[in-house]
Structures are given as structure tokens and as C-alpha cells.
Short mmCIF file of C-alpha atoms in Angstrom, two decimals:
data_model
loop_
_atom_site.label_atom_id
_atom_site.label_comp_id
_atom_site.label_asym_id
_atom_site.label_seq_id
_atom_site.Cartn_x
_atom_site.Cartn_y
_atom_site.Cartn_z
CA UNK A 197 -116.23 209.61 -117.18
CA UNK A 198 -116.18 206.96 -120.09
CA UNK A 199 -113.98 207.83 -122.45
CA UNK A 200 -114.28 205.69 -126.12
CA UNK A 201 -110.50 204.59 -127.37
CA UNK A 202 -110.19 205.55 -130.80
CA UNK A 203 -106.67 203.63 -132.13
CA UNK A 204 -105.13 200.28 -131.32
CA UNK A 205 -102.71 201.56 -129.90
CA UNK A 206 -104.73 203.69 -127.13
CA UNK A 207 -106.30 200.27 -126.55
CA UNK A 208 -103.14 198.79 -125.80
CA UNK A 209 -101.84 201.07 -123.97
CA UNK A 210 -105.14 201.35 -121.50
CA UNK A 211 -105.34 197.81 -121.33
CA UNK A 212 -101.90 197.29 -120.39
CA UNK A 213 -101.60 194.83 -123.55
CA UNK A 214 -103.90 192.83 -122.22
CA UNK A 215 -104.08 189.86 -125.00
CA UNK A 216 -107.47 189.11 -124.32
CA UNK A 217 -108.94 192.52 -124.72
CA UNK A 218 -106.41 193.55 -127.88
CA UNK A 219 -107.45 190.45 -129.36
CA UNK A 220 -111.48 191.30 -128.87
CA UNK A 221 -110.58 194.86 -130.37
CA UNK A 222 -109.48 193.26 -133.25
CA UNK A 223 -107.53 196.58 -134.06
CA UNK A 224 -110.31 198.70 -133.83
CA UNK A 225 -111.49 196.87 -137.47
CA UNK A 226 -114.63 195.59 -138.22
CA UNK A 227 -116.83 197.90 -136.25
CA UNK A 228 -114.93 197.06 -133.21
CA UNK A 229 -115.20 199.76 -130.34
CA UNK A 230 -113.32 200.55 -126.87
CA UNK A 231 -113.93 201.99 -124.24
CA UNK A 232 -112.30 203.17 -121.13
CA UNK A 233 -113.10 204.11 -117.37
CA UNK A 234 -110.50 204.57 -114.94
CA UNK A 235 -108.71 201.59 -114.55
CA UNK A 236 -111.71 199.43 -116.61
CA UNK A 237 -111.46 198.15 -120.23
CA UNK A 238 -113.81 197.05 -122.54
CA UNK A 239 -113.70 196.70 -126.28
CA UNK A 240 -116.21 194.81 -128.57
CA UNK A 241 -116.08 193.20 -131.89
CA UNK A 242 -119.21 191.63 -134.10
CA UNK A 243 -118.74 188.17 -135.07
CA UNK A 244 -115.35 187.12 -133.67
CA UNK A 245 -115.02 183.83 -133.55
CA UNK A 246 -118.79 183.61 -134.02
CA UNK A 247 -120.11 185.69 -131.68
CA UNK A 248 -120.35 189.86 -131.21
CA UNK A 249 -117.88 189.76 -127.87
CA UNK A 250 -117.47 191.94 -125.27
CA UNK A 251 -114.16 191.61 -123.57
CA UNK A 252 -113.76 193.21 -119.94
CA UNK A 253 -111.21 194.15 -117.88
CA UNK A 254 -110.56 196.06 -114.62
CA UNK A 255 -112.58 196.65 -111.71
CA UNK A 256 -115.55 195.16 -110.72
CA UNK A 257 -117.77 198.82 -110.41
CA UNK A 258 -116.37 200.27 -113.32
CA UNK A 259 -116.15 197.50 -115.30
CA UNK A 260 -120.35 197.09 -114.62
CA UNK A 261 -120.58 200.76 -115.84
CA UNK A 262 -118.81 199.67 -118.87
CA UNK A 263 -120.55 196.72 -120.10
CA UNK A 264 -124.00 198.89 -119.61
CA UNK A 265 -122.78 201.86 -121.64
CA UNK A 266 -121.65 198.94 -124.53
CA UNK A 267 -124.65 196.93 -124.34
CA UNK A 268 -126.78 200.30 -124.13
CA UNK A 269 -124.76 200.89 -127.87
CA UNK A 270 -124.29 198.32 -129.77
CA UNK A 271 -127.50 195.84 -128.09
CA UNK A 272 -127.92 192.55 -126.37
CA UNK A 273 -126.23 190.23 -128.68
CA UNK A 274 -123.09 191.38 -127.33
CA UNK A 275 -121.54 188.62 -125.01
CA UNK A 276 -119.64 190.10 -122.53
CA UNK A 277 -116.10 187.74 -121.66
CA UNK A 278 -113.47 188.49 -118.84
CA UNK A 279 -112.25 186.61 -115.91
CA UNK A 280 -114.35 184.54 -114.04
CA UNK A 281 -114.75 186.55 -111.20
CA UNK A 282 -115.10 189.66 -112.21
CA UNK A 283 -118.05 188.23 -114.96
CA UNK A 284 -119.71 186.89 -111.81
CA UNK A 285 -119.42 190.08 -110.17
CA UNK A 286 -120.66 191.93 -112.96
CA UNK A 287 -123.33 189.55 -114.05
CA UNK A 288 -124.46 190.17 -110.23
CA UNK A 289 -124.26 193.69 -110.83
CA UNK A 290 -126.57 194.30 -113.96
CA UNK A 291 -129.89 192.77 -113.81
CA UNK A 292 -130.60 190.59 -117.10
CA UNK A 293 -127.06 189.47 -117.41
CA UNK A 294 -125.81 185.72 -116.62
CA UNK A 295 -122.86 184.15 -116.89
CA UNK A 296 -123.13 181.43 -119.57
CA UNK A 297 -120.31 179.26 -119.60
CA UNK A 298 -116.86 179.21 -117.89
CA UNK A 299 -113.61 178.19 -119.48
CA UNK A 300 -109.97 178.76 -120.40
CA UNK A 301 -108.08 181.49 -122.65
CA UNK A 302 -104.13 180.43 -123.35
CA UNK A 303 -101.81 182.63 -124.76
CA UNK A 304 -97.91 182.64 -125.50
CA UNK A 305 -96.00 185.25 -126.85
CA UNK A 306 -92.24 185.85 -127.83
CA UNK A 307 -90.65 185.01 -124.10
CA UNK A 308 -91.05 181.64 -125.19
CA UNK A 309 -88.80 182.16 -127.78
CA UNK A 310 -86.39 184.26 -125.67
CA UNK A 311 -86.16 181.54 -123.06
CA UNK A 312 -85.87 178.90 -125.52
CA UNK A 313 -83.20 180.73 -127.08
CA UNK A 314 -81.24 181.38 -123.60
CA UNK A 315 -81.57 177.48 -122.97
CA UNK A 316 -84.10 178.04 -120.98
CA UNK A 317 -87.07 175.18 -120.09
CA UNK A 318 -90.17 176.66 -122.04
CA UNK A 319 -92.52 174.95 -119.61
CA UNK A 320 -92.32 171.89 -117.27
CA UNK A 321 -95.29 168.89 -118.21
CA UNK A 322 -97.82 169.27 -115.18
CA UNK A 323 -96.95 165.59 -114.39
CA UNK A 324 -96.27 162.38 -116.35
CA UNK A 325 -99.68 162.21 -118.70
CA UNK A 326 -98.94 161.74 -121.85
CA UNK A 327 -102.77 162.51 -123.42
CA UNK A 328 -102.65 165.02 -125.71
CA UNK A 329 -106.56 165.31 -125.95
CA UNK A 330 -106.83 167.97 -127.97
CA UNK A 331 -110.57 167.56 -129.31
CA UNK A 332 -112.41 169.97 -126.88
CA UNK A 333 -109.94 172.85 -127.35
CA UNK A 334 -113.37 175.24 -127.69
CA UNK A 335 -113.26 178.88 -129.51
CA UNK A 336 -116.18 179.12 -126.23
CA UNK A 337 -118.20 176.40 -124.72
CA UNK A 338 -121.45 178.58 -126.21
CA UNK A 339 -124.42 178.50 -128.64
CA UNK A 340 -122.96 178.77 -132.77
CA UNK A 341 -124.95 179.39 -135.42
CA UNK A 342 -125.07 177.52 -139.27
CA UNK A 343 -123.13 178.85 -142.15
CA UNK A 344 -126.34 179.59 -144.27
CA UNK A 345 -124.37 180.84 -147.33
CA UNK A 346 -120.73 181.83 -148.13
CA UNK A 347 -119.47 184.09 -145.76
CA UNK A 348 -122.72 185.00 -143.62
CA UNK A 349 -124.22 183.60 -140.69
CA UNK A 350 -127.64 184.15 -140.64
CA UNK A 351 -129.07 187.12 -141.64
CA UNK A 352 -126.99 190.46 -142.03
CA UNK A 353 -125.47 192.31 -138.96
CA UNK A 354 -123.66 195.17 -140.98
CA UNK A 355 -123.85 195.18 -144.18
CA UNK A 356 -120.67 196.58 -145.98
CA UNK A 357 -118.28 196.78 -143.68
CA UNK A 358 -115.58 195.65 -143.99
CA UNK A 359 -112.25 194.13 -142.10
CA UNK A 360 -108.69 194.16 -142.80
CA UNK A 361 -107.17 191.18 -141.46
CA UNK A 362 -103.48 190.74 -140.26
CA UNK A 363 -102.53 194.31 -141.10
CA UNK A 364 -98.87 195.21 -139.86
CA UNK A 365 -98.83 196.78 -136.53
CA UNK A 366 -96.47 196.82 -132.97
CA UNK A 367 -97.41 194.22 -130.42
CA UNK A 368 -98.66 195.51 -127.12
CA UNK A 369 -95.16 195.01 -125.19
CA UNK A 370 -91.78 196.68 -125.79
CA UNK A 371 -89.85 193.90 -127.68
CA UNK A 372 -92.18 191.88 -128.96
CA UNK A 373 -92.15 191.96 -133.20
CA UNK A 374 -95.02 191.80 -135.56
CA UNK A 375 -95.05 191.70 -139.16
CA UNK A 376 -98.87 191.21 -139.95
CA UNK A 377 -99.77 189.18 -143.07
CA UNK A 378 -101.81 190.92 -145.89
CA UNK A 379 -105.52 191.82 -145.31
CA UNK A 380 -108.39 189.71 -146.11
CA UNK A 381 -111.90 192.04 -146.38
CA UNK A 382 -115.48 190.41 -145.42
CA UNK A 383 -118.96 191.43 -144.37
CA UNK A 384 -119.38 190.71 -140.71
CA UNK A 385 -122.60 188.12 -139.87
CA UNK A 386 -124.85 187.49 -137.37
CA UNK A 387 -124.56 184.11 -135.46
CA UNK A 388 -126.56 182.34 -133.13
CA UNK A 389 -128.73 180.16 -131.58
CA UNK A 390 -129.37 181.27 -127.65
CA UNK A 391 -129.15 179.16 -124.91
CA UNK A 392 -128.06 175.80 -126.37
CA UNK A 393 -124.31 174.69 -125.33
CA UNK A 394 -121.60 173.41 -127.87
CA UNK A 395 -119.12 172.35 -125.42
CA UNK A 396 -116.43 171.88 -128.53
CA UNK A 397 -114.79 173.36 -131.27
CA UNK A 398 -112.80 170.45 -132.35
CA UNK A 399 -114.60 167.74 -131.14
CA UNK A 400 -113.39 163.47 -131.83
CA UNK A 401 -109.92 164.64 -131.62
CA UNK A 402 -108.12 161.85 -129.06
CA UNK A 403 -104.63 162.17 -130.01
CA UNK A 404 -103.21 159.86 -127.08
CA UNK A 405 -99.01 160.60 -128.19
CA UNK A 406 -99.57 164.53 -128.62
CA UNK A 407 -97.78 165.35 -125.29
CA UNK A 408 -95.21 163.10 -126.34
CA UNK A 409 -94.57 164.34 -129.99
CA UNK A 410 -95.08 168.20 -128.62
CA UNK A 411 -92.18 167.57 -125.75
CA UNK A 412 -89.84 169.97 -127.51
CA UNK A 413 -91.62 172.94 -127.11
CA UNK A 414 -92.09 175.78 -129.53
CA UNK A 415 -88.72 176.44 -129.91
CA UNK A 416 -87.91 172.98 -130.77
CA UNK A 417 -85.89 172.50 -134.30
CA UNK A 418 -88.31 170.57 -136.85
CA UNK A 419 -86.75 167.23 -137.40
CA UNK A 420 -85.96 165.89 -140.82
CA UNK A 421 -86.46 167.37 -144.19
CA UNK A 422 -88.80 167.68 -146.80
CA UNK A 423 -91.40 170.37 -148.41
CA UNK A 424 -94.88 171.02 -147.15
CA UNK A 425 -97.62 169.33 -148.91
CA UNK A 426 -94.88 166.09 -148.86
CA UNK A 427 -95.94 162.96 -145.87
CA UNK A 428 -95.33 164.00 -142.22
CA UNK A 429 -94.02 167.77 -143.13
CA UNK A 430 -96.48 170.44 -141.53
CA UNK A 431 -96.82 173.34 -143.26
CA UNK A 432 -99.67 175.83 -144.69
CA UNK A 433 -102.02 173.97 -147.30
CA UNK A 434 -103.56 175.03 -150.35
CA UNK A 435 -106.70 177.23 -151.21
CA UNK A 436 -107.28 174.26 -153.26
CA UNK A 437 -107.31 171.52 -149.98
CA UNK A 438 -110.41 173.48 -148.69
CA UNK A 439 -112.35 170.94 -149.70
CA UNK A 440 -110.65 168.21 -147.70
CA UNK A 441 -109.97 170.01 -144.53
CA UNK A 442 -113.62 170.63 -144.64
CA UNK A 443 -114.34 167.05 -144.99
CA UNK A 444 -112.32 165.72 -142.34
CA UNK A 445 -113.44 168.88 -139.48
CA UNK A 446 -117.38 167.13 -140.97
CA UNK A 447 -116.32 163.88 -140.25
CA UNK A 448 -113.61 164.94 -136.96
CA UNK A 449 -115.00 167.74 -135.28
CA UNK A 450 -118.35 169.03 -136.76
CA UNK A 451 -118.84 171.61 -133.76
CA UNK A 452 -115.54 173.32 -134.97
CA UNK A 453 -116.36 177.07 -135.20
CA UNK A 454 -113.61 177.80 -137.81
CA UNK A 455 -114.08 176.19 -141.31
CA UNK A 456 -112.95 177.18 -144.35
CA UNK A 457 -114.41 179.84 -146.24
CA UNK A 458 -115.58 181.42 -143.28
CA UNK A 459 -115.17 185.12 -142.49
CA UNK A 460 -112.16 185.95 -140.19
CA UNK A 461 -110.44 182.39 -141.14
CA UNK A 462 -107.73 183.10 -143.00
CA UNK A 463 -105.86 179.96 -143.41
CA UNK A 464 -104.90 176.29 -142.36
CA UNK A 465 -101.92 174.34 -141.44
CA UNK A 466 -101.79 170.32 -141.78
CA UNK A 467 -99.88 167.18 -142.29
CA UNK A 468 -100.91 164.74 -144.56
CA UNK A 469 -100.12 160.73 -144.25
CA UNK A 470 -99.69 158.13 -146.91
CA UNK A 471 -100.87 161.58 -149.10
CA UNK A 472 -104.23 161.75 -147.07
CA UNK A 473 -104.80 165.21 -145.27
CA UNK A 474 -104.29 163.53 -141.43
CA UNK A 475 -104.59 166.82 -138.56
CA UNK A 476 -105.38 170.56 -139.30
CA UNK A 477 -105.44 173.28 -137.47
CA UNK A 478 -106.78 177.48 -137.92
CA UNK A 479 -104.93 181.06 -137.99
CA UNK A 480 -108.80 182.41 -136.84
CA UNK A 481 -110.40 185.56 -136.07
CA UNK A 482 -106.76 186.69 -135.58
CA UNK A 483 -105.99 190.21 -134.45
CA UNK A 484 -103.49 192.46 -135.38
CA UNK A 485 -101.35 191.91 -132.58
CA UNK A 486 -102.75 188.64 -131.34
CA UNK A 487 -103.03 185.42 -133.83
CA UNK A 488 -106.04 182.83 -132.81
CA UNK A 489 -105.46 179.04 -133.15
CA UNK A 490 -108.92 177.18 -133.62
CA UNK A 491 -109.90 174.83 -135.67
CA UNK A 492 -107.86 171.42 -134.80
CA UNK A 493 -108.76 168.28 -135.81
CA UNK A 494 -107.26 164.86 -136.91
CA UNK A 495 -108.35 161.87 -138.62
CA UNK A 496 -109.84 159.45 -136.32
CA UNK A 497 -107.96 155.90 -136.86
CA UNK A 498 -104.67 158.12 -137.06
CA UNK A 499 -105.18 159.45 -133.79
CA UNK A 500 -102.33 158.49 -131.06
CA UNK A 501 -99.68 159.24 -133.40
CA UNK A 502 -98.91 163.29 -132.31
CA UNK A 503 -100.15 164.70 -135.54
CA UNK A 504 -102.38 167.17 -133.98
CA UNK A 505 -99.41 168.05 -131.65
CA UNK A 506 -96.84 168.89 -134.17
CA UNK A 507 -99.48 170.63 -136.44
CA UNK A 508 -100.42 172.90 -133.26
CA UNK A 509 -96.78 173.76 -132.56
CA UNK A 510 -96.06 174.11 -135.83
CA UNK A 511 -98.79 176.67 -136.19
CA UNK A 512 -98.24 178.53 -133.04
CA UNK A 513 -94.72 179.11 -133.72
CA UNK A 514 -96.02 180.45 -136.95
CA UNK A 515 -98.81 182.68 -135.15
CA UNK A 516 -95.88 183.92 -132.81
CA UNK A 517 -94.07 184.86 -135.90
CA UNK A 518 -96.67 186.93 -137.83
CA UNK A 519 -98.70 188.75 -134.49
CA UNK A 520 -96.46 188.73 -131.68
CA UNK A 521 -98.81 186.77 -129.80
CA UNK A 522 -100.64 183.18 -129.84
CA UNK A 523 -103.88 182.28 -127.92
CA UNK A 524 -106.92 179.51 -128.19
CA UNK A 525 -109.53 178.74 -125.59
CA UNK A 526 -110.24 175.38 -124.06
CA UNK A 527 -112.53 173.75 -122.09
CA UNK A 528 -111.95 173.87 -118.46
CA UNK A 529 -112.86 169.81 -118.02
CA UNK A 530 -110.05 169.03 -120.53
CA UNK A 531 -107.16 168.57 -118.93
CA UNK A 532 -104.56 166.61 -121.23
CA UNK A 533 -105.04 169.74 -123.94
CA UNK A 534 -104.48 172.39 -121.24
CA UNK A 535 -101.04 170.00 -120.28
CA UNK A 536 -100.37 169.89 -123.77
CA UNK A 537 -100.65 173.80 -124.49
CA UNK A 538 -98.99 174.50 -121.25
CA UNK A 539 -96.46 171.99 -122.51
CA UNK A 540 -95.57 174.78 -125.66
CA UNK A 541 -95.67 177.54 -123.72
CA UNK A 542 -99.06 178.62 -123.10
CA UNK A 543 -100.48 180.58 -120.24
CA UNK A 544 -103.70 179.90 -118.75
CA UNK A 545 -106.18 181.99 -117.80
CA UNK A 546 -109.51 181.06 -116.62
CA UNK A 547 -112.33 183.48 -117.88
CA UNK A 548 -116.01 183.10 -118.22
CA UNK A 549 -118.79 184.25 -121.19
CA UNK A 550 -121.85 186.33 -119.75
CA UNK A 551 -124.94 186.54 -122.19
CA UNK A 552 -128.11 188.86 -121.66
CA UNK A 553 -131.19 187.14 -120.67
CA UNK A 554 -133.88 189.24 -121.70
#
């Protein structure tokens, strides 16, 4: 019998801490839902990252029962995401489903740390590439609607209600600490255009020396001094450089589904060079227990220098920090930015976006 979770923590603990499916729950915020049938998962959020997502986990048969009892509820805009082969098998299962793109979800969490601080490697390069090619690092290789106003995409999904972002809460593993930034409150959105493909959320970013400046891992000691805001120091920037990090994602990477302003993005790390705003990166859509890194972009002739690098590892030791846990998605045909990640820690997991076709 389907049983609907009712905390965060239930989630978690059904789940298993799956970070995939506690970050789609968003905490149960936000007119997120869960639901449970034996050993199947499924919990759904509007306008996460962009889309209303349905993240699945389990078995195949009750998995399928799942994702019909949550599209039956909330409606067809609901994209159902989970590993690739159990979306196949599901998407086989329930007529009017199809699986609509196929890619990668990376997550780290504090054993990187806890090696790192045992002297332990953090994670071997795959082999000698140096190519940090960051630019199609993709929130999901999907459809994305246009900001139409502050806020909104489109027109209204719910009206009035409203999300805390980043409250405190316990990650879903014993040992692992979270201390939760303050909440940020919005109006979810409707987003959306069916059926066309944006392969990228930080698209023109070719930053050939990233592996290279990101060798040190997350647990790697910044080198030199100085202040954020000051040349070559990564750090968080300004409600006041909105402006400019929204200028260079237009001119960088104008697919990127986090930019500022928008709902769920709550902030932005970046360097700057010769006092010019030079890579950037997103806390997005982050979860309670689960911080999202989107967003990443650099300056096209300063490319090949490792700025995106350090401003990613920067930013997902600082994710680590606040929720426990770190993940981004990535295109599956980008391999240098999967080395890279996998470089500072991150796990891969290959998982796949289903969409209803009626």
C-alpha cells in the first residue's frame, strides 16, 4: 500500500539517504511530496532547478506504481528522474511516458573531508587529461523556459506558497554535519517549453588548466592570502555584482538554468581578474541536506587559466560545509568535467529524465 512520507526525515530514512531523492524532496518545502511503497521512493518538487521533478528510486514494479499515483496527483508536468535503467523500465511500464534525456548526477559529501583529513587520496585523475571542460556541466540536458518577470517562469504554478531555503536540519547519514544557512521565501513558477533539448547549463566554458589548478582536491589548503572581492581570491560576491555575473553567464553560458534573481538561487561564488568578475559559479535549488552547484561560467579569453576550477572547489567545499552534501549534473558526452569533478571528490551516477507524452 502507498504510504505518503510526511517529514524529511521519514524521507531520509525510507530512501536510505539517497542524495538524489532528499535533494528532489527539497525538505518536504515548497509543495514537495513523498511517497513510499515497499522498498520504492519517490518524492516530487515544482520548479527545482526549472522543472516540477519526480525523483525515483527502488524497484522497477513498485517504482511504476509510484510514478502513476504522483503523476495521477500532482499532473503531467512532473518529470520523473532516477537511474537509467530503472527510467527505461518504468517508461516501458506506463504507457505515455518516455525517457527524454540521459545524463550524470555527482555528488560528494563529508568522506571527502575525512579521507583528506586521514591523508588519504580524495580521488585518483581518470588518466593524464588535463581539460577541465567545464561548460556543459547541465542542471538536465532538457527543455527550460524564459524568465518572463522577476521570480516567475511563465505563468503561475502555485500561487503563495512559499519555500524556506537552507533551513538547519541533520544530513541523511550518521556523522555527516549540517548547519543550513538562513531561509530565502519565493513563489514557485511554471517552466517550460516541451520537447526542445538544451544540452547545457553553462555553455562556452573551455577552461583547458581546470584539472590542473583543481589537482588538490577539496581538502586542499587555499594558497596565498588576501580578502574576497580582492584579484584571484574566490569567495561569495555581492548582492550588488548581480548585475555582472548576469552579464558574463549572457555573454558565457546563456543556456545556464541558474541566474541571479531567480527563485531557489540563493547565491554566487567568483574570482575576479585585473578587478573584472572572471568565473562564477551557483549554491542552486539547494536542499536542506543536499547543496546544488549550477551555474558555472568563465570569461571566454580567460579561459585555460583554472578559474572555473578553483571557483568550483571553492564552492563545493563551501556546499559541503553548509548541507552535508554537494551534487551537480553533467552531460554524459563531457568527459574532461566528469574527470574534473571526479578529480574533487565527486561520485557519479548515471540517471536519466522521463517526460509524459500526451
Amino acid at each position: 500500500m502507498i504510504r505518503e512520507l510526511r517529514s524529511a526525515a521519514e524521507v531520509r530514512a525510507a530512501c536510505g539517504g539517497d542524495d538524489l531523492v532528499v535533494w528532489a524532496a527539497q525538505g518536504l518545502r515548497a509543495g514537495a511530496r513523498a511517497w513510499a511503497l515497499g522498498d520504492a521512493v519517490a518524492a516530487a518538487c515544482p520548479q527545482v532547478s526549472r522543472r516540477d521533478r519526480l525523483a525515483v528510486l527502488g524497484g522497477a514494479a513498485q517504482a511504476t506504481e509510484l510514478v502513476r499515483h504522483a503523476l495521477a496527483e500532482l499532473g503531467p508536468s512532473y518529470r520523473p528522474l532516477g537511474e537509467v535503467a530503472l527510467m527505461r523500465e518504468v517508461s516501458g511500464r506506463l504507457p505515455g511516458l518516455e525517457v527524454a534525456g540521459e545524463f550524470s548526477w555527482m555528488s560528494l559529501d563529508t568522506d571527502v573531508f575525512d579521507a583528506r583529513a586521514r591523508g588519504g587520496a580524495v580521488h585518483a585523475p581518470a588518466d593524464g587529461a588535463g581539460a577541465g571542460d567545464l561548460a556543459r556541466t547541465a542542471n538536465v540536458p532538457e527543455s527550460t523556459g524564459t524568465p518572463d518577470g522577476p521570480g516567475m517562469f511563465g505563468p503561475p504554478h502555485a500561487a503563495g506558497v512559499a519555500a524556506t531555503i537552507g533551513t538547519a536540519g541533520t544530513a541523511g547519514r550518521p556523522g555527516t554535519r549540517m548547519a543550513g544557512p538562513g531561509g530565502a521565501a519565493y513563489s514557485a513558477g511554471t517552466a517550460g517549453t516541451g520537447g526542445r533539448t538544451v544540452r547545457s547549463d553553462m555553455n562556452g566554458l573551455k577552461d583547458a588548466a581546470g584539472a590542473a589548478g583543481m589537482a588538490g582536491g577539496i581538502g586542499a589548503p587555499r594558497r596565498g592570502g588576501g580578502r574576497p572581492g580582492e584579484d584571484g581570491v574566490v569567495g561569495w560576491l555581492e548582492d550588488g555584482d548581480s548585475a555582472q555575473v548576469a552579464a558574463l553567464l549572457a555573454a558565457e553560458a546563456p543556456s545556464s538554468y541558474a541566474v541571479p534573481g531567480l527563485p531557489g538561487v540563493r547565491r554566487w561564488a567568483g574570482v575576479r581578474v585585473g578587478g573584472e568578475l572572471a568565473a562564477v559559479a551557483a549554491d542552486a535549488w539547494s536542499a536542506p541536506t543536499v547543496g546544488l552547484l549550477a551555474g558555472v561560467a568563465t570569461r571566454a579569453r580567460l579561459r585555460g587559466r583554472g578559474l572555473a576550477g578553483r571557483v568550483c572547489r571553492w564552492l563545493s567545499r563551501e556546499l559541503v560545509a553548509a548541507y552535508g552534501r554537494a551534487a551537480l549534473m553533467v552531460d554524459d558526452d563531457n568527459p574532461a568535467a566528469i574527470r574534473v569533478y571526479e578529480r574533487l571528490g565527486y561520485r557519479r551516477r548515471r540517471v536519466a529524465a522521463a517526460r509524459s507524452t500526451g
